[in-house]
Amino acid sequence: MRLKSLEIKGFKSFADKTQVNFDENITGIVGPNGCGKSNIVDSIRWVIGEQKISHLRSENLESLVFNGSKTRSASGLAEVSLTFENTKNLLPTEFSTVTITRKFYKNGESEYRLNDVQCRLKDIQNLFMDTGVSTDSYAIIELGMVDDLIKDKDNSRRRMLEQAAGISIYKTRKKEAKQKLDATEQDLARIEDLLFEINNQLKSLENQAKKAQKYYEIKKEYREISIELAKAALEGFNLTYKDLNEKHEAETDKRIALEAEIATGEAAIEQERVGFIEKEQSLHALQQSFNELVQTLRTRENEKNLATQRLQYLHEREGNLSQFLSKAEGQVTGIEESIQFTQKQIGEEEEVLQGLVKSFEELRKEVDARRSVVDEKRNVV
């Protein structure tokens, strides 16, 4: 089994999709401080199932996602894929290439994928068990782990040797088997408690069974008695049915007789209804004639009212004209007097005018005479 490639996208400082191919001649990754060497190790630890955020040098899972920069927008997904070459079948799978992927979204959702098939973290842990690939194995050694190995802190040296020797898988299996054994013992203890409870309830169930048996016996007797009573009741019902049938036939005969009487009565009613219809038609014709006469009478009354109103209007107009003529005669008399007075004034004015004309003629003659004298004198000069 050999690490083949690492693909990182949106994890910490790796905003773009970055792929690192681990060829056979690669022994390490070097670079200046802050270029992301430690982030590569963190991504490997994270994809194989690291759950402690402190081991990834972060405060929370959200900080694992690229948070953006002045020139780049933040990413909404952190994704890391790790590909192994399984040509020697060290991994318990039939695939020659195994790719594990871990994704985390900023909304809090996360998923694991094995060869692009969704799976559980436990599936990945079981796949790499006894291969030395895990979050706390000797495959990833940090700077602080060297000091722990030298000082043998918390038996770290022994734990690493056990992992290298392949003992850790058996210890893990032993631990799982012990947990299953403890669970089985608890189940057995619970079964004993259940048996005790069942034994306590068994007597009660036996009493209930006896009561049930007695109930079924009583129910059987009750059923037999009910059948006998039903038979007796049925015989009584048969007699009652016979009497009722005879009464029904008698009532049927009465009904037929009544229906015949009703038919006769309906025929008589039909004849009366025909006569009533004829009378109603005659009444309708008379009513129509009466309505026409009433309408004619109303028309004549309307015409009479209109003639009366017109005659009244003419009388009023005649009175108005008489008053107007009386006033007009008085006005004519006044006008004639005015005309006579005016004619008299005109005569007087004509006399004055004639006098003025005469005076004007005299003055004109005098002017002409003087003008002749002036002309003569002008000619002499």
mmCIF file of C-alpha atoms in Angstrom:
data_model
loop_
_atom_site.group_PDB
_atom_site.id
_atom_site.type_symbol
_atom_site.label_atom_id
_atom_site.label_comp_id
_atom_site.label_asym_id
_atom_site.label_seq_id
_atom_site.Cartn_x
_atom_site.Cartn_y
_atom_site.Cartn_z
ATOM 1 C CA MET A 1 0.000 0.000 0.000
ATOM 2 C CA ARG A 2 1.400 3.379 -1.024
ATOM 3 C CA LEU A 3 0.114 6.946 -0.780
ATOM 4 C CA LYS A 4 -0.513 8.015 -4.359
ATOM 5 C CA SER A 5 -2.010 11.527 -4.315
ATOM 6 C CA LEU A 6 -3.642 14.180 -2.174
ATOM 7 C CA GLU A 7 -6.324 16.554 -3.468
ATOM 8 C CA ILE A 8 -7.291 19.648 -1.453
ATOM 9 C CA LYS A 9 -9.993 22.206 -2.208
ATOM 10 C CA GLY A 10 -11.237 24.981 0.081
ATOM 11 C CA PHE A 11 -9.327 23.606 3.097
ATOM 12 C CA LYS A 12 -7.665 26.315 5.194
ATOM 13 C CA SER A 13 -5.279 28.267 2.920
ATOM 14 C CA PHE A 14 -5.951 26.124 -0.178
ATOM 15 C CA ALA A 15 -8.686 28.119 -1.906
ATOM 16 C CA ASP A 16 -8.211 26.525 -5.316
ATOM 17 C CA LYS A 17 -8.165 22.867 -6.131
ATOM 18 C CA THR A 18 -4.647 21.604 -5.409
ATOM 19 C CA GLN A 19 -3.352 18.116 -6.144
ATOM 20 C CA VAL A 20 -0.128 16.700 -4.730
ATOM 21 C CA ASN A 21 1.145 13.541 -6.420
ATOM 22 C CA PHE A 22 3.411 11.373 -4.271
ATOM 23 C CA ASP A 23 5.589 9.633 -6.819
ATOM 24 C CA GLU A 24 8.176 7.042 -5.858
ATOM 25 C CA ASN A 25 11.005 9.585 -5.905
ATOM 26 C CA ILE A 26 9.290 12.064 -3.551
ATOM 27 C CA THR A 27 10.510 11.967 0.037
ATOM 28 C CA GLY A 28 9.228 15.290 1.362
ATOM 29 C CA ILE A 29 7.606 18.672 0.714
ATOM 30 C CA VAL A 30 9.639 21.788 1.433
ATOM 31 C CA GLY A 31 8.811 25.476 1.268
ATOM 32 C CA PRO A 32 9.023 28.791 3.131
ATOM 33 C CA ASN A 33 7.116 29.529 6.293
ATOM 34 C CA GLY A 34 3.399 30.139 5.762
ATOM 35 C CA CYS A 35 3.187 28.385 2.396
ATOM 36 C CA GLY A 36 0.889 25.628 3.743
ATOM 37 C CA LYS A 37 3.156 22.658 4.549
ATOM 38 C CA SER A 38 1.510 22.095 7.922
ATOM 39 C CA ASN A 39 -1.925 22.507 6.338
ATOM 40 C CA ILE A 40 -1.114 19.542 4.084
ATOM 41 C CA VAL A 41 -0.429 17.393 7.157
ATOM 42 C CA ASP A 42 -3.607 18.729 8.790
ATOM 43 C CA SER A 43 -5.611 17.837 5.692
ATOM 44 C CA ILE A 44 -4.274 14.255 5.789
ATOM 45 C CA ARG A 45 -5.128 13.912 9.480
ATOM 46 C CA TRP A 46 -8.570 15.421 8.843
ATOM 47 C CA VAL A 47 -9.494 13.186 5.908
ATOM 48 C CA ILE A 48 -8.599 9.969 7.756
ATOM 49 C CA GLY A 49 -10.990 10.934 10.550
ATOM 50 C CA GLU A 50 -9.376 13.309 13.037
ATOM 51 C CA GLN A 51 -12.126 14.554 15.396
ATOM 52 C CA LYS A 52 -10.113 16.777 17.734
ATOM 53 C CA ILE A 53 -10.018 20.284 16.290
ATOM 54 C CA SER A 54 -7.036 21.198 18.470
ATOM 55 C CA HIS A 55 -4.909 18.604 16.645
ATOM 56 C CA LEU A 56 -5.752 20.445 13.412
ATOM 57 C CA ARG A 57 -4.609 23.785 14.874
ATOM 58 C CA SER A 58 -8.087 25.317 14.564
ATOM 59 C CA GLU A 59 -10.806 26.564 16.867
ATOM 60 C CA ASN A 60 -13.818 24.980 15.170
ATOM 61 C CA LEU A 61 -14.824 23.130 12.028
ATOM 62 C CA GLU A 62 -15.959 26.332 10.292
ATOM 63 C CA SER A 63 -12.412 27.693 10.492
ATOM 64 C CA LEU A 64 -11.233 24.761 8.342
ATOM 65 C CA VAL A 65 -13.075 26.256 5.352
ATOM 66 C CA PHE A 66 -11.225 28.920 3.353
ATOM 67 C CA ASN A 67 -12.477 32.210 4.789
ATOM 68 C CA GLY A 68 -11.577 34.446 1.844
ATOM 69 C CA SER A 69 -9.078 37.253 1.379
ATOM 70 C CA LYS A 70 -8.894 40.729 -0.099
ATOM 71 C CA THR A 71 -8.861 39.339 -3.624
ATOM 72 C CA ARG A 72 -10.701 36.026 -3.172
ATOM 73 C CA SER A 73 -14.204 35.278 -1.943
ATOM 74 C CA ALA A 74 -14.789 32.766 0.836
ATOM 75 C CA SER A 75 -15.432 29.131 0.023
ATOM 76 C CA GLY A 76 -18.506 27.260 1.196
ATOM 77 C CA LEU A 77 -16.936 23.806 1.212
ATOM 78 C CA ALA A 78 -13.779 22.153 2.506
ATOM 79 C CA GLU A 79 -12.932 18.957 0.637
ATOM 80 C CA VAL A 80 -9.914 16.650 0.914
ATOM 81 C CA SER A 81 -9.355 13.406 -1.006
ATOM 82 C CA LEU A 82 -6.588 10.897 -0.265
ATOM 83 C CA THR A 83 -5.744 8.189 -2.814
ATOM 84 C CA PHE A 84 -3.853 4.968 -1.997
ATOM 85 C CA GLU A 85 -2.435 2.327 -4.290
ATOM 86 C CA ASN A 86 -3.641 -1.111 -3.162
ATOM 87 C CA THR A 87 -1.825 -3.395 -5.581
ATOM 88 C CA LYS A 88 -0.640 -5.679 -2.750
ATOM 89 C CA ASN A 89 -4.159 -5.934 -1.309
ATOM 90 C CA LEU A 90 -3.143 -4.731 2.127
ATOM 91 C CA LEU A 91 -6.508 -3.013 2.374
ATOM 92 C CA PRO A 92 -9.463 -5.416 2.728
ATOM 93 C CA THR A 93 -11.074 -4.447 -0.584
ATOM 94 C CA GLU A 94 -10.995 -5.670 -4.181
ATOM 95 C CA PHE A 95 -10.098 -2.234 -5.587
ATOM 96 C CA SER A 96 -6.506 -1.619 -6.644
ATOM 97 C CA THR A 97 -6.922 2.123 -6.008
ATOM 98 C CA VAL A 98 -8.732 3.406 -2.929
ATOM 99 C CA THR A 99 -9.792 7.044 -2.539
ATOM 100 C CA ILE A 100 -11.230 8.392 0.687
ATOM 101 C CA THR A 101 -12.892 11.817 0.735
ATOM 102 C CA ARG A 102 -14.139 14.037 3.511
ATOM 103 C CA LYS A 103 -16.332 17.091 2.916
ATOM 104 C CA PHE A 104 -17.525 19.793 5.269
ATOM 105 C CA TYR A 105 -20.035 22.504 4.347
ATOM 106 C CA LYS A 106 -20.305 25.830 6.131
ATOM 107 C CA ASN A 107 -23.926 25.083 7.015
ATOM 108 C CA GLY A 108 -22.630 22.319 9.327
ATOM 109 C CA GLU A 109 -23.214 19.283 7.112
ATOM 110 C CA SER A 110 -20.382 16.824 6.489
ATOM 111 C CA GLU A 111 -19.890 13.505 4.753
ATOM 112 C CA TYR A 112 -17.340 10.758 4.139
ATOM 113 C CA ARG A 113 -16.968 9.004 0.794
ATOM 114 C CA LEU A 114 -15.094 5.847 -0.142
ATOM 115 C CA ASN A 115 -14.355 5.604 -3.877
ATOM 116 C CA ASP A 116 -17.039 8.283 -4.360
ATOM 117 C CA VAL A 117 -19.612 6.237 -2.409
ATOM 118 C CA GLN A 118 -20.999 7.771 0.771
ATOM 119 C CA CYS A 119 -19.964 5.877 3.895
ATOM 120 C CA ARG A 120 -19.401 6.214 7.646
ATOM 121 C CA LEU A 121 -16.270 7.191 9.547
ATOM 122 C CA LYS A 122 -16.277 3.728 11.109
ATOM 123 C CA ASP A 123 -16.084 2.176 7.628
ATOM 124 C CA ILE A 124 -12.912 4.155 6.911
ATOM 125 C CA GLN A 125 -11.425 3.297 10.306
ATOM 126 C CA ASN A 126 -12.123 -0.416 9.752
ATOM 127 C CA LEU A 127 -10.583 -0.197 6.284
ATOM 128 C CA PHE A 128 -7.261 1.201 7.555
ATOM 129 C CA MET A 129 -7.115 -0.842 10.749
ATOM 130 C CA ASP A 130 -3.772 -2.667 11.179
ATOM 131 C CA THR A 131 -2.213 -0.622 8.343
ATOM 132 C CA GLY A 132 -0.622 2.063 10.477
ATOM 133 C CA VAL A 133 -2.850 4.746 8.926
ATOM 134 C CA SER A 134 -4.901 6.504 11.584
ATOM 135 C CA THR A 135 -5.066 9.813 13.380
ATOM 136 C CA ASP A 136 -2.930 8.591 16.306
ATOM 137 C CA SER A 137 -0.626 6.121 14.531
ATOM 138 C CA TYR A 138 3.083 6.280 13.784
ATOM 139 C CA ALA A 139 2.296 7.141 10.142
ATOM 140 C CA ILE A 140 1.971 10.833 11.110
ATOM 141 C CA ILE A 141 4.574 12.082 13.597
ATOM 142 C CA GLU A 142 4.425 15.706 14.688
ATOM 143 C CA LEU A 143 7.231 17.666 16.300
ATOM 144 C CA GLY A 144 5.655 17.344 19.727
ATOM 145 C CA MET A 145 5.251 13.589 19.324
ATOM 146 C CA VAL A 146 9.047 13.147 19.141
ATOM 147 C CA ASP A 147 9.401 14.588 22.630
ATOM 148 C CA ASP A 148 6.577 12.346 23.838
ATOM 149 C CA LEU A 149 8.337 9.287 22.396
ATOM 150 C CA ILE A 150 11.642 10.209 24.000
ATOM 151 C CA LYS A 151 10.016 10.886 27.361
ATOM 152 C CA ASP A 152 7.616 7.941 26.896
ATOM 153 C CA LYS A 153 4.699 10.139 27.918
ATOM 154 C CA ASP A 154 1.515 8.138 28.552
ATOM 155 C CA ASN A 155 3.208 4.974 27.225
ATOM 156 C CA SER A 156 3.409 6.562 23.774
ATOM 157 C CA ARG A 157 6.525 4.544 22.907
ATOM 158 C CA ARG A 158 4.833 1.252 23.716
ATOM 159 C CA ARG A 159 1.714 2.272 21.787
ATOM 160 C CA MET A 160 3.809 3.071 18.703
ATOM 161 C CA LEU A 161 5.699 -0.219 18.937
ATOM 162 C CA GLU A 162 2.432 -2.117 19.247
ATOM 163 C CA GLN A 163 1.098 -0.343 16.159
ATOM 164 C CA ALA A 164 4.272 -1.126 14.237
ATOM 165 C CA ALA A 165 4.139 -4.766 15.342
ATOM 166 C CA GLY A 166 0.466 -5.062 14.379
ATOM 167 C CA ILE A 167 -0.677 -5.720 17.936
ATOM 168 C CA SER A 168 -2.969 -2.710 18.162
ATOM 169 C CA ILE A 169 -5.565 -4.292 15.901
ATOM 170 C CA TYR A 170 -5.856 -7.251 18.259
ATOM 171 C CA LYS A 171 -6.099 -4.963 21.245
ATOM 172 C CA THR A 172 -8.837 -3.060 19.450
ATOM 173 C CA ARG A 173 -10.636 -6.269 18.626
ATOM 174 C CA LYS A 174 -10.167 -7.417 22.218
ATOM 175 C CA LYS A 175 -11.673 -4.161 23.432
ATOM 176 C CA GLU A 176 -14.618 -4.526 21.059
ATOM 177 C CA ALA A 177 -15.075 -8.172 22.082
ATOM 178 C CA LYS A 178 -14.987 -7.181 25.752
ATOM 179 C CA GLN A 179 -17.593 -4.494 25.088
ATOM 180 C CA LYS A 180 -19.773 -7.049 23.321
ATOM 181 C CA LEU A 181 -19.234 -9.498 26.202
ATOM 182 C CA ASP A 182 -20.233 -6.843 28.731
ATOM 183 C CA ALA A 183 -23.307 -6.057 26.659
ATOM 184 C CA THR A 184 -24.134 -9.782 26.515
ATOM 185 C CA GLU A 185 -23.751 -10.118 30.292
ATOM 186 C CA GLN A 186 -26.059 -7.162 30.736
ATOM 187 C CA ASP A 187 -28.546 -8.806 28.382
ATOM 188 C CA LEU A 188 -28.306 -12.060 30.386
ATOM 189 C CA ALA A 189 -28.910 -10.184 33.617
ATOM 190 C CA ARG A 190 -31.862 -8.517 32.018
ATOM 191 C CA ILE A 191 -33.152 -11.902 30.818
ATOM 192 C CA GLU A 192 -32.947 -13.256 34.380
ATOM 193 C CA ASP A 193 -34.923 -10.266 35.574
ATOM 194 C CA LEU A 194 -37.443 -10.911 32.837
ATOM 195 C CA LEU A 195 -37.688 -14.601 33.794
ATOM 196 C CA PHE A 196 -38.277 -13.606 37.405
ATOM 197 C CA GLU A 197 -41.011 -11.224 36.335
ATOM 198 C CA ILE A 198 -42.495 -13.878 34.046
ATOM 199 C CA ASN A 199 -42.549 -16.433 36.880
ATOM 200 C CA ASN A 200 -44.283 -13.899 39.088
ATOM 201 C CA GLN A 201 -46.856 -13.252 36.412
ATOM 202 C CA LEU A 202 -47.284 -16.933 35.536
ATOM 203 C CA LYS A 203 -49.594 -17.656 38.489
ATOM 204 C CA SER A 204 -51.666 -14.658 37.654
ATOM 205 C CA LEU A 205 -51.876 -15.850 34.058
ATOM 206 C CA GLU A 206 -52.918 -19.353 35.223
ATOM 207 C CA ASN A 207 -55.735 -17.841 37.284
ATOM 208 C CA GLN A 208 -56.748 -15.773 34.314
ATOM 209 C CA ALA A 209 -56.654 -18.893 32.120
ATOM 210 C CA LYS A 210 -58.966 -20.732 34.543
ATOM 211 C CA LYS A 211 -61.315 -17.790 34.560
ATOM 212 C CA ALA A 212 -61.195 -17.702 30.780
ATOM 213 C CA GLN A 213 -61.971 -21.443 30.604
ATOM 214 C CA LYS A 214 -64.916 -20.991 32.921
ATOM 215 C CA TYR A 215 -66.015 -18.010 30.851
ATOM 216 C CA TYR A 216 -65.997 -20.076 27.666
ATOM 217 C CA GLU A 217 -68.022 -22.847 29.376
ATOM 218 C CA ILE A 218 -70.597 -20.338 30.594
ATOM 219 C CA LYS A 219 -70.615 -18.747 27.178
ATOM 220 C CA LYS A 220 -71.285 -22.153 25.588
ATOM 221 C CA GLU A 221 -74.226 -22.781 27.946
ATOM 222 C CA TYR A 222 -75.482 -19.293 27.259
ATOM 223 C CA ARG A 223 -75.329 -19.966 23.543
ATOM 224 C CA GLU A 224 -77.314 -23.227 23.868
ATOM 225 C CA ILE A 225 -79.955 -21.523 25.998
ATOM 226 C CA SER A 226 -80.072 -18.617 23.567
ATOM 227 C CA ILE A 227 -80.673 -21.054 20.702
ATOM 228 C CA GLU A 228 -83.572 -22.693 22.566
ATOM 229 C CA LEU A 229 -85.060 -19.301 23.337
ATOM 230 C CA ALA A 230 -84.629 -18.294 19.721
ATOM 231 C CA LYS A 231 -86.469 -21.428 18.575
ATOM 232 C CA ALA A 232 -89.350 -20.710 20.952
ATOM 233 C CA ALA A 233 -89.444 -17.120 19.867
ATOM 234 C CA LEU A 234 -89.397 -18.219 16.224
ATOM 235 C CA GLU A 235 -92.460 -20.428 16.746
ATOM 236 C CA GLY A 236 -94.243 -17.501 18.366
ATOM 237 C CA PHE A 237 -93.153 -15.292 15.492
ATOM 238 C CA ASN A 238 -94.587 -17.809 13.004
ATOM 239 C CA LEU A 239 -97.997 -17.676 14.697
ATOM 240 C CA THR A 240 -97.856 -13.926 14.868
ATOM 241 C CA TYR A 241 -96.833 -13.799 11.212
ATOM 242 C CA LYS A 242 -99.860 -15.894 10.218
ATOM 243 C CA ASP A 243 -102.230 -13.570 12.069
ATOM 244 C CA LEU A 244 -100.554 -10.541 10.608
ATOM 245 C CA ASN A 245 -100.744 -12.042 7.124
ATOM 246 C CA GLU A 246 -104.514 -12.542 7.469
ATOM 247 C CA LYS A 247 -104.915 -8.985 8.707
ATOM 248 C CA HIS A 248 -102.787 -7.804 5.813
ATOM 249 C CA GLU A 249 -105.044 -9.545 3.278
ATOM 250 C CA ALA A 250 -108.136 -7.979 4.886
ATOM 251 C CA GLU A 251 -106.522 -4.566 4.836
ATOM 252 C CA THR A 252 -105.548 -5.136 1.207
ATOM 253 C CA ASP A 253 -109.191 -5.790 0.275
ATOM 254 C CA LYS A 254 -110.223 -2.625 2.085
ATOM 255 C CA ARG A 255 -107.501 -0.701 0.273
ATOM 256 C CA ILE A 256 -108.733 -1.957 -3.118
ATOM 257 C CA ALA A 257 -112.313 -0.892 -2.296
ATOM 258 C CA LEU A 258 -111.119 2.516 -1.158
ATOM 259 C CA GLU A 259 -109.045 2.911 -4.313
ATOM 260 C CA ALA A 260 -112.171 2.185 -6.412
ATOM 261 C CA GLU A 261 -114.151 4.812 -4.486
ATOM 262 C CA ILE A 262 -111.309 7.261 -4.864
ATOM 263 C CA ALA A 263 -111.186 6.613 -8.634
ATOM 264 C CA THR A 264 -114.957 7.282 -8.901
ATOM 265 C CA GLY A 265 -114.596 10.471 -6.889
ATOM 266 C CA GLU A 266 -111.662 11.576 -9.007
ATOM 267 C CA ALA A 267 -113.714 11.055 -12.210
ATOM 268 C CA ALA A 268 -116.502 13.242 -10.808
ATOM 269 C CA ILE A 269 -113.989 15.831 -9.747
ATOM 270 C CA GLU A 270 -112.476 15.761 -13.247
ATOM 271 C CA GLN A 271 -115.893 16.470 -14.810
ATOM 272 C CA GLU A 272 -116.479 19.324 -12.399
ATOM 273 C CA ARG A 273 -113.002 20.612 -13.169
ATOM 274 C CA VAL A 274 -113.777 20.641 -16.920
ATOM 275 C CA GLY A 275 -116.981 22.627 -16.290
ATOM 276 C CA PHE A 276 -115.101 24.952 -14.007
ATOM 277 C CA ILE A 277 -112.502 25.524 -16.720
ATOM 278 C CA GLU A 278 -115.218 26.429 -19.253
ATOM 279 C CA LYS A 279 -116.804 28.834 -16.795
ATOM 280 C CA GLU A 280 -113.430 30.269 -16.026
ATOM 281 C CA GLN A 281 -112.787 30.849 -19.738
ATOM 282 C CA SER A 282 -116.177 32.633 -20.096
ATOM 283 C CA LEU A 283 -115.388 34.713 -17.046
ATOM 284 C CA HIS A 284 -112.002 35.528 -18.512
ATOM 285 C CA ALA A 285 -113.642 36.737 -21.773
ATOM 286 C CA LEU A 286 -116.125 38.887 -19.822
ATOM 287 C CA GLN A 287 -113.325 40.229 -17.695
ATOM 288 C CA GLN A 288 -111.350 41.111 -20.819
ATOM 289 C CA SER A 289 -114.384 42.958 -22.314
ATOM 290 C CA PHE A 290 -114.903 44.785 -19.050
ATOM 291 C CA ASN A 291 -111.252 45.788 -18.975
ATOM 292 C CA GLU A 292 -111.512 47.116 -22.537
ATOM 293 C CA LEU A 293 -114.592 49.201 -21.603
ATOM 294 C CA VAL A 294 -112.838 50.513 -18.524
ATOM 295 C CA GLN A 295 -109.831 51.418 -20.651
ATOM 296 C CA THR A 296 -112.074 53.208 -23.184
ATOM 297 C CA LEU A 297 -113.831 55.085 -20.376
ATOM 298 C CA ARG A 298 -110.516 56.159 -18.912
ATOM 299 C CA THR A 299 -109.388 57.352 -22.346
ATOM 300 C CA ARG A 300 -112.575 59.427 -22.737
ATOM 301 C CA GLU A 301 -112.148 60.880 -19.256
ATOM 302 C CA ASN A 302 -108.575 61.832 -20.070
ATOM 303 C CA GLU A 303 -109.705 63.496 -23.291
ATOM 304 C CA LYS A 304 -112.465 65.333 -21.373
ATOM 305 C CA ASN A 305 -109.970 66.539 -18.782
ATOM 306 C CA LEU A 306 -107.625 67.735 -21.517
ATOM 307 C CA ALA A 307 -110.496 69.586 -23.277
ATOM 308 C CA THR A 308 -111.569 71.176 -19.970
ATOM 309 C CA GLN A 309 -108.030 72.295 -19.259
ATOM 310 C CA ARG A 310 -107.674 73.695 -22.787
ATOM 311 C CA LEU A 311 -111.024 75.557 -22.496
ATOM 312 C CA GLN A 312 -109.943 77.008 -19.165
ATOM 313 C CA TYR A 313 -106.651 78.070 -20.728
ATOM 314 C CA LEU A 314 -108.514 79.774 -23.603
ATOM 315 C CA HIS A 315 -110.800 81.641 -21.156
ATOM 316 C CA GLU A 316 -107.782 82.831 -19.218
ATOM 317 C CA ARG A 317 -106.074 83.910 -22.423
ATOM 318 C CA GLU A 318 -109.248 85.750 -23.547
ATOM 319 C CA GLY A 319 -109.324 87.681 -20.267
ATOM 320 C CA ASN A 320 -105.657 88.534 -20.621
ATOM 321 C CA LEU A 321 -106.213 89.738 -24.185
ATOM 322 C CA SER A 322 -109.168 91.878 -23.070
ATOM 323 C CA GLN A 323 -107.053 93.507 -20.403
ATOM 324 C CA PHE A 324 -104.270 94.006 -22.929
ATOM 325 C CA LEU A 325 -106.692 95.627 -25.427
ATOM 326 C CA SER A 326 -108.048 97.956 -22.732
ATOM 327 C CA LYS A 327 -104.564 99.032 -21.862
ATOM 328 C CA ALA A 328 -103.692 99.352 -25.559
ATOM 329 C CA GLU A 329 -106.699 101.643 -26.205
ATOM 330 C CA GLY A 330 -105.583 103.948 -23.397
ATOM 331 C CA GLN A 331 -102.084 103.937 -24.787
ATOM 332 C CA VAL A 332 -103.394 104.723 -28.307
ATOM 333 C CA THR A 333 -105.350 107.728 -26.959
ATOM 334 C CA GLY A 334 -102.250 109.024 -25.221
ATOM 335 C CA ILE A 335 -100.194 108.461 -28.346
ATOM 336 C CA GLU A 336 -102.720 110.394 -30.469
ATOM 337 C CA GLU A 337 -102.610 113.299 -28.035
ATOM 338 C CA SER A 338 -98.834 113.163 -28.111
ATOM 339 C CA ILE A 339 -98.942 113.150 -31.900
ATOM 340 C CA GLN A 340 -101.212 116.230 -31.958
ATOM 341 C CA PHE A 341 -98.962 118.036 -29.495
ATOM 342 C CA THR A 342 -95.941 117.032 -31.491
ATOM 343 C CA GLN A 343 -97.548 118.193 -34.730
ATOM 344 C CA LYS A 344 -98.347 121.522 -33.094
ATOM 345 C CA GLN A 345 -94.743 121.854 -31.965
ATOM 346 C CA ILE A 346 -93.582 120.878 -35.436
ATOM 347 C CA GLY A 347 -95.783 123.648 -36.914
ATOM 348 C CA GLU A 348 -94.340 126.176 -34.538
ATOM 349 C CA GLU A 349 -90.844 124.998 -35.266
ATOM 350 C CA GLU A 350 -91.504 125.174 -39.001
ATOM 351 C CA GLU A 351 -92.619 128.790 -38.603
ATOM 352 C CA VAL A 352 -89.454 129.553 -36.660
ATOM 353 C CA LEU A 353 -87.451 127.687 -39.295
ATOM 354 C CA GLN A 354 -89.047 129.674 -42.086
ATOM 355 C CA GLY A 355 -88.198 132.891 -40.241
ATOM 356 C CA LEU A 356 -84.643 131.728 -39.825
ATOM 357 C CA VAL A 357 -84.441 130.724 -43.472
ATOM 358 C CA LYS A 358 -85.739 134.113 -44.463
ATOM 359 C CA SER A 359 -83.213 135.823 -42.199
ATOM 360 C CA PHE A 360 -80.505 133.580 -43.628
ATOM 361 C CA GLU A 361 -81.438 134.547 -47.162
ATOM 362 C CA GLU A 362 -81.331 138.173 -46.262
ATOM 363 C CA LEU A 363 -77.962 137.785 -44.608
ATOM 364 C CA ARG A 364 -76.644 135.838 -47.592
ATOM 365 C CA LYS A 365 -77.809 138.564 -49.946
ATOM 366 C CA GLU A 366 -76.128 141.133 -47.754
ATOM 367 C CA VAL A 367 -72.932 139.079 -47.714
ATOM 368 C CA ASP A 368 -73.061 138.698 -51.475
ATOM 369 C CA ALA A 369 -73.524 142.432 -51.884
ATOM 370 C CA ARG A 370 -70.610 143.173 -49.612
ATOM 371 C CA ARG A 371 -68.483 140.548 -51.365
ATOM 372 C CA SER A 372 -69.279 142.281 -54.699
ATOM 373 C CA VAL A 373 -68.209 145.575 -53.282
ATOM 374 C CA VAL A 374 -64.994 144.038 -51.987
ATOM 375 C CA ASP A 375 -64.316 142.444 -55.348
ATOM 376 C CA GLU A 376 -64.859 145.684 -57.144
ATOM 377 C CA LYS A 377 -62.503 147.488 -54.816
ATOM 378 C CA ARG A 378 -59.923 144.714 -55.250
ATOM 379 C CA ASN A 379 -60.199 145.026 -58.998
ATOM 380 C CA VAL A 380 -59.743 148.780 -58.810
ATOM 381 C CA VAL A 381 -56.619 148.377 -56.768
#
